[in-house]
Short mmCIF file of N, CA, C and O in Angstrom, two decimals:
data_model
loop_
_atom_site.label_atom_id
_atom_site.label_comp_id
_atom_site.label_asym_id
_atom_site.label_seq_id
_atom_site.Cartn_x
_atom_site.Cartn_y
_atom_site.Cartn_z
N MET A 24 145.86 119.77 69.28
CA MET A 24 144.49 119.64 69.32
C MET A 24 144.06 119.04 70.63
O MET A 24 144.75 118.31 71.43
N ILE A 25 142.85 119.32 71.21
CA ILE A 25 142.39 118.98 72.37
C ILE A 25 141.88 117.59 72.33
O ILE A 25 141.96 116.73 73.28
N LEU A 26 141.19 117.24 71.23
CA LEU A 26 140.62 115.81 70.94
C LEU A 26 141.50 115.29 69.76
O LEU A 26 141.77 115.92 68.87
N THR A 27 141.66 113.96 69.83
CA THR A 27 142.13 113.25 68.59
C THR A 27 140.94 112.87 67.61
O THR A 27 139.78 113.01 68.09
N ILE A 28 141.32 112.61 66.57
CA ILE A 28 140.17 112.24 65.55
C ILE A 28 139.38 111.04 66.12
O ILE A 28 138.33 110.82 66.00
N GLU A 29 140.21 110.20 66.67
CA GLU A 29 139.55 108.88 67.28
C GLU A 29 138.52 109.24 68.38
O GLU A 29 137.54 108.71 68.43
N GLU A 30 138.98 110.21 69.22
CA GLU A 30 138.10 110.57 70.34
C GLU A 30 136.83 111.36 69.88
O GLU A 30 135.73 111.06 70.23
N ALA A 31 137.10 112.13 68.70
CA ALA A 31 136.00 112.76 68.12
C ALA A 31 134.98 111.89 67.52
O ALA A 31 133.82 111.93 67.73
N ARG A 32 135.46 110.92 66.74
CA ARG A 32 134.62 109.89 66.18
C ARG A 32 133.77 109.06 67.17
O ARG A 32 132.55 108.85 67.04
N ASP A 33 134.56 108.76 68.28
CA ASP A 33 133.86 108.13 69.40
C ASP A 33 132.72 108.96 70.06
O ASP A 33 131.77 108.58 70.26
N ALA A 34 133.07 110.31 70.30
CA ALA A 34 132.03 111.20 70.92
C ALA A 34 130.80 111.46 69.81
O ALA A 34 129.77 111.53 70.45
N LEU A 35 131.12 111.29 68.54
CA LEU A 35 129.98 111.42 67.67
C LEU A 35 129.34 110.15 67.28
O LEU A 35 128.36 110.17 66.60
N ARG A 36 129.89 109.12 67.71
CA ARG A 36 129.28 107.77 67.51
C ARG A 36 129.58 107.38 66.01
O ARG A 36 128.45 106.97 65.46
N LEU A 37 130.59 107.76 65.41
CA LEU A 37 130.73 107.45 63.97
C LEU A 37 131.79 106.38 63.86
O LEU A 37 132.76 106.36 64.41
N ASP A 38 131.53 105.57 62.82
CA ASP A 38 132.51 104.48 62.37
C ASP A 38 133.02 104.90 61.17
O ASP A 38 132.33 105.57 60.30
N GLY A 39 134.16 104.64 60.85
CA GLY A 39 134.88 105.00 59.49
C GLY A 39 135.46 106.35 59.41
O GLY A 39 135.21 107.19 60.33
N THR A 40 135.95 106.68 58.32
CA THR A 40 136.72 107.90 58.13
C THR A 40 136.09 108.87 57.06
O THR A 40 136.59 109.76 56.74
N ASP A 41 134.80 108.47 56.72
CA ASP A 41 134.21 109.22 55.68
C ASP A 41 133.95 110.77 56.14
O ASP A 41 134.02 111.70 55.07
N ASN A 42 133.82 111.08 57.24
CA ASN A 42 133.56 112.46 57.58
C ASN A 42 134.70 113.10 58.26
O ASN A 42 134.69 114.20 58.83
N ASP A 43 135.90 112.61 58.14
CA ASP A 43 137.02 113.10 58.91
C ASP A 43 137.52 114.51 58.52
O ASP A 43 137.77 115.25 59.37
N ALA A 44 137.30 114.94 57.21
CA ALA A 44 137.57 116.29 56.78
C ALA A 44 136.64 117.35 57.63
O ALA A 44 137.08 118.29 58.08
N VAL A 45 135.31 116.94 57.68
CA VAL A 45 134.51 117.84 58.45
C VAL A 45 134.96 118.00 59.99
O VAL A 45 134.97 118.92 60.55
N ILE A 46 135.12 116.57 60.46
CA ILE A 46 135.50 116.55 61.89
C ILE A 46 136.71 117.40 62.19
O ILE A 46 136.82 118.07 63.14
N LEU A 47 137.80 117.16 61.40
CA LEU A 47 139.03 117.75 61.48
C LEU A 47 138.89 119.41 61.58
O LEU A 47 139.51 120.04 62.33
N SER A 48 138.02 119.88 60.73
CA SER A 48 137.85 121.38 60.61
C SER A 48 137.22 121.92 61.87
O SER A 48 137.57 122.89 62.56
N LEU A 49 136.28 121.02 62.46
CA LEU A 49 135.65 121.43 63.81
C LEU A 49 136.63 121.27 64.84
O LEU A 49 136.68 122.27 65.73
N LEU A 50 137.38 120.30 64.91
CA LEU A 50 138.59 120.09 65.92
C LEU A 50 139.39 121.30 65.91
O LEU A 50 139.92 121.73 66.93
N ASP A 51 139.81 121.74 64.68
CA ASP A 51 140.64 122.87 64.68
C ASP A 51 140.12 124.16 65.21
O ASP A 51 140.94 124.99 65.87
N ALA A 52 138.80 124.29 65.18
CA ALA A 52 138.12 125.61 65.71
C ALA A 52 137.85 125.51 67.09
O ALA A 52 137.75 126.62 67.67
N ILE A 53 137.80 124.31 67.72
CA ILE A 53 137.45 124.26 69.12
C ILE A 53 138.48 124.91 70.19
O ILE A 53 138.03 125.75 70.92
N PRO A 54 139.83 124.81 69.90
CA PRO A 54 140.69 125.43 70.72
C PRO A 54 140.62 127.01 70.78
O PRO A 54 140.65 127.65 71.77
N HIS A 55 140.27 127.50 69.59
CA HIS A 55 140.16 128.96 69.41
C HIS A 55 138.84 129.40 70.18
O HIS A 55 138.85 130.38 70.79
N TYR A 56 137.82 128.69 69.94
CA TYR A 56 136.54 128.88 70.58
C TYR A 56 136.72 128.89 72.19
O TYR A 56 136.22 129.93 72.85
N LEU A 57 137.41 127.93 72.64
CA LEU A 57 137.69 127.86 74.12
C LEU A 57 138.51 129.07 74.57
O LEU A 57 138.09 129.58 75.73
N GLU A 58 139.46 129.39 73.96
CA GLU A 58 140.28 130.52 74.28
C GLU A 58 139.54 131.79 74.29
O GLU A 58 139.62 132.63 75.29
N VAL A 59 138.82 132.13 73.34
CA VAL A 59 138.01 133.25 73.13
C VAL A 59 136.96 133.28 74.36
O VAL A 59 136.80 134.39 74.85
N THR A 60 136.27 132.16 74.55
CA THR A 60 135.27 132.23 75.56
C THR A 60 135.80 132.28 76.98
O THR A 60 135.13 132.98 77.87
N THR A 61 136.94 131.59 77.22
CA THR A 61 137.31 131.61 78.70
C THR A 61 138.61 132.40 79.02
O THR A 61 138.97 132.65 80.19
N GLY A 62 139.21 132.89 77.94
CA GLY A 62 140.37 133.77 78.03
C GLY A 62 141.67 132.98 78.43
O GLY A 62 142.71 133.59 78.75
N ARG A 63 141.54 131.70 78.12
CA ARG A 63 142.87 130.87 78.33
C ARG A 63 142.93 129.83 77.32
O ARG A 63 141.94 129.29 76.75
N SER A 64 144.22 129.45 76.94
CA SER A 64 144.47 128.33 75.95
C SER A 64 144.29 126.97 76.73
O SER A 64 144.95 126.94 77.87
N TRP A 65 143.68 126.13 76.08
CA TRP A 65 143.44 124.75 76.77
C TRP A 65 144.07 123.64 76.01
O TRP A 65 143.88 122.55 76.31
N ASP A 66 144.77 123.85 74.90
CA ASP A 66 145.36 122.88 74.10
C ASP A 66 146.82 122.66 74.48
O ASP A 66 147.60 122.41 73.50
N VAL A 67 147.09 122.60 75.78
CA VAL A 67 148.45 122.37 76.35
C VAL A 67 148.45 120.92 76.83
O VAL A 67 147.32 120.41 77.20
N ASP A 68 149.58 120.30 76.71
CA ASP A 68 149.68 118.94 77.20
C ASP A 68 150.14 118.97 78.75
O ASP A 68 151.04 119.55 79.07
N PRO A 69 149.49 118.19 79.50
CA PRO A 69 148.31 117.28 79.29
C PRO A 69 147.03 118.31 79.32
O PRO A 69 146.82 119.09 79.90
N VAL A 70 146.04 117.95 78.39
CA VAL A 70 144.86 118.59 78.17
C VAL A 70 144.02 118.44 79.58
O VAL A 70 143.93 117.26 80.04
N HIS A 71 143.46 119.49 80.08
CA HIS A 71 142.63 119.46 81.25
C HIS A 71 141.39 118.64 80.87
O HIS A 71 140.84 118.74 79.86
N PRO A 72 140.94 117.74 81.78
CA PRO A 72 139.79 116.95 81.47
C PRO A 72 138.48 117.71 81.25
O PRO A 72 137.68 117.24 80.41
N MET A 73 138.30 118.90 81.81
CA MET A 73 137.16 119.57 81.64
C MET A 73 137.16 120.22 80.21
O MET A 73 136.21 120.25 79.49
N ALA A 74 138.42 120.41 79.64
CA ALA A 74 138.45 120.91 78.22
C ALA A 74 138.14 119.78 77.27
O ALA A 74 137.61 120.03 76.36
N LYS A 75 138.58 118.64 77.60
CA LYS A 75 138.13 117.49 76.67
C LYS A 75 136.68 117.26 76.70
O LYS A 75 136.00 117.11 75.68
N THR A 76 136.03 117.34 78.04
CA THR A 76 134.55 117.21 78.05
C THR A 76 133.80 118.36 77.24
O THR A 76 132.96 118.05 76.58
N ALA A 77 134.33 119.63 77.43
CA ALA A 77 133.66 120.61 76.67
C ALA A 77 133.80 120.49 75.32
O ALA A 77 132.94 120.81 74.32
N ALA A 78 134.95 120.09 74.73
CA ALA A 78 135.29 119.88 73.34
C ALA A 78 134.42 118.80 72.68
O ALA A 78 133.88 118.98 71.68
N LYS A 79 134.18 117.79 73.50
CA LYS A 79 133.15 116.77 72.89
C LYS A 79 131.78 117.24 72.85
O LYS A 79 131.14 117.10 71.87
N CYS A 80 131.44 118.16 73.94
CA CYS A 80 130.01 118.70 73.81
C CYS A 80 129.86 119.66 72.68
O CYS A 80 128.88 119.74 71.87
N ILE A 81 130.89 120.51 72.48
CA ILE A 81 130.90 121.56 71.36
C ILE A 81 130.98 120.77 70.02
O ILE A 81 130.17 121.11 69.17
N LEU A 82 131.67 119.78 69.95
CA LEU A 82 131.64 119.12 68.66
C LEU A 82 130.36 118.48 68.44
O LEU A 82 129.93 118.52 67.21
N GLN A 83 129.67 117.82 69.39
CA GLN A 83 128.47 117.31 69.08
C GLN A 83 127.25 118.21 68.53
O GLN A 83 126.56 118.13 67.86
N LEU A 84 127.48 119.55 69.25
CA LEU A 84 126.55 120.64 68.91
C LEU A 84 126.84 121.14 67.48
O LEU A 84 125.83 121.28 66.85
N TRP A 85 128.05 121.27 67.17
CA TRP A 85 128.48 121.78 65.86
C TRP A 85 128.14 120.71 64.73
O TRP A 85 127.74 121.03 63.64
N TYR A 86 128.36 119.41 65.13
CA TYR A 86 128.20 118.45 64.09
C TYR A 86 126.70 118.04 63.91
O TYR A 86 126.44 117.74 62.77
N TYR A 87 126.06 118.09 64.92
CA TYR A 87 124.55 117.79 64.89
C TYR A 87 123.68 119.00 65.27
O TYR A 87 123.11 118.84 66.26
N PRO A 88 123.72 120.00 64.59
CA PRO A 88 122.92 121.24 65.02
C PRO A 88 121.50 121.08 65.04
O PRO A 88 120.87 121.91 65.79
N GLN A 89 120.97 120.10 64.41
CA GLN A 89 119.41 119.98 64.41
C GLN A 89 119.08 118.92 65.43
O GLN A 89 117.81 118.59 65.47
N ASP A 90 119.83 118.41 66.34
CA ASP A 90 119.60 117.46 67.23
C ASP A 90 118.49 117.83 68.21
O ASP A 90 118.58 118.98 68.62
N PRO A 91 117.67 116.98 68.60
CA PRO A 91 116.60 117.48 69.65
C PRO A 91 117.16 117.83 71.00
O PRO A 91 116.58 118.65 71.78
N ASP A 92 118.37 117.48 71.27
CA ASP A 92 119.07 117.87 72.56
C ASP A 92 119.99 119.06 72.52
O ASP A 92 120.70 119.47 73.32
N THR A 93 119.75 119.82 71.37
CA THR A 93 120.72 121.02 71.21
C THR A 93 120.45 122.09 72.33
O THR A 93 121.48 122.52 72.71
N ASP A 94 119.33 122.30 72.76
CA ASP A 94 119.12 123.30 73.89
C ASP A 94 119.91 122.77 75.22
O ASP A 94 120.63 123.61 75.82
N ARG A 95 119.67 121.51 75.53
CA ARG A 95 120.25 121.04 76.65
C ARG A 95 121.84 121.00 76.47
O ARG A 95 122.52 121.29 77.49
N LEU A 96 122.31 120.69 75.34
CA LEU A 96 123.76 120.64 75.13
C LEU A 96 124.34 122.01 75.18
O LEU A 96 125.43 122.32 75.77
N GLY A 97 123.66 122.92 74.76
CA GLY A 97 123.98 124.37 74.75
C GLY A 97 124.02 124.89 76.08
O GLY A 97 125.12 125.53 76.51
N LYS A 98 123.23 124.49 76.97
CA LYS A 98 123.22 124.89 78.46
C LYS A 98 124.38 124.24 79.26
O LYS A 98 125.04 124.88 80.04
N THR A 99 124.63 122.99 78.83
CA THR A 99 125.88 122.33 79.31
C THR A 99 127.12 123.03 78.99
O THR A 99 128.06 123.16 79.76
N ILE A 100 127.21 123.35 77.68
CA ILE A 100 128.42 124.09 77.29
C ILE A 100 128.56 125.39 77.91
O ILE A 100 129.58 125.72 78.41
N ASP A 101 127.49 126.05 78.11
CA ASP A 101 127.59 127.43 78.81
C ASP A 101 128.03 127.24 80.24
O ASP A 101 128.94 127.96 80.76
N SER A 102 127.63 126.16 80.99
CA SER A 102 128.02 125.89 82.30
C SER A 102 129.48 125.53 82.44
O SER A 102 130.33 126.03 83.08
N LEU A 103 130.00 124.78 81.39
CA LEU A 103 131.41 124.36 81.28
C LEU A 103 132.16 125.59 81.10
O LEU A 103 133.36 125.68 81.75
N MET A 104 131.73 126.39 80.13
CA MET A 104 132.61 127.57 79.83
C MET A 104 132.66 128.51 81.09
O MET A 104 133.79 129.06 81.45
N VAL A 105 131.68 128.54 81.94
CA VAL A 105 131.81 129.39 83.16
C VAL A 105 132.76 128.72 84.15
O VAL A 105 133.61 129.41 84.67
N ALA A 106 132.70 127.41 84.40
CA ALA A 106 133.50 126.74 85.19
C ALA A 106 135.02 126.84 84.76
O ALA A 106 135.97 127.03 85.49
N MET A 107 135.15 126.73 83.41
CA MET A 107 136.58 126.73 82.93
C MET A 107 137.15 128.10 83.05
O MET A 107 138.36 128.23 83.11
N THR A 108 136.32 129.08 82.87
CA THR A 108 136.83 130.55 83.08
C THR A 108 137.37 130.68 84.45
O THR A 108 138.45 131.24 84.67
N VAL A 109 136.69 130.13 85.39
CA VAL A 109 137.04 130.23 86.85
C VAL A 109 138.42 129.42 87.03
O VAL A 109 139.22 129.94 87.68
N ILE A 110 138.33 128.23 86.56
CA ILE A 110 139.61 127.35 86.64
C ILE A 110 140.69 127.97 85.89
O ILE A 110 141.86 128.02 86.39
N GLY A 111 140.49 128.54 84.70
CA GLY A 111 141.63 129.23 84.06
C GLY A 111 142.24 130.27 84.77
O GLY A 111 143.50 130.56 84.61
N ARG A 112 141.47 130.96 85.63
CA ARG A 112 142.08 132.05 86.46
C ARG A 112 143.00 131.50 87.42
O ARG A 112 143.93 132.22 87.96
N THR A 113 142.77 130.24 87.89
CA THR A 113 143.61 129.75 88.95
C THR A 113 144.84 129.02 88.51
O THR A 113 145.65 128.73 89.28
N LEU A 114 144.78 128.61 87.23
CA LEU A 114 145.93 127.80 86.72
C LEU A 114 147.06 128.79 86.30
O LEU A 114 146.80 129.87 85.68
N SER A 115 148.14 128.26 86.38
CA SER A 115 149.42 129.18 85.87
C SER A 115 149.76 128.78 84.61
O SER A 115 149.56 127.89 84.00
#
C-alpha cells in the first residue's frame, strides 16, 4: 500500500477506527488508479513522495466527494498525475 491506515486517517482528519473498512477499500484502489493513470506502479518500497501526496489527495476526493474543494482537489490530482507520468518515464 502507498499509505498506511494511520496516514490515511491523518490525511482525512479522522480519529478512531470506525471508518477503517471504507478507508481500506479506498487505499486498495489507489495503487491501481495511479498505475492506470500514469503507466507505472508506485507501490514499491520506498514509496515516492509524490505518490504519497497524490494518494492523500485522491483519498480525500473519494472519501469526501461533496466537499466544497472538490474542483480544486481534482485539478491538483490532475497536475500530480501529469508530473508523475513524466517522472515515471525517467525512473527505472
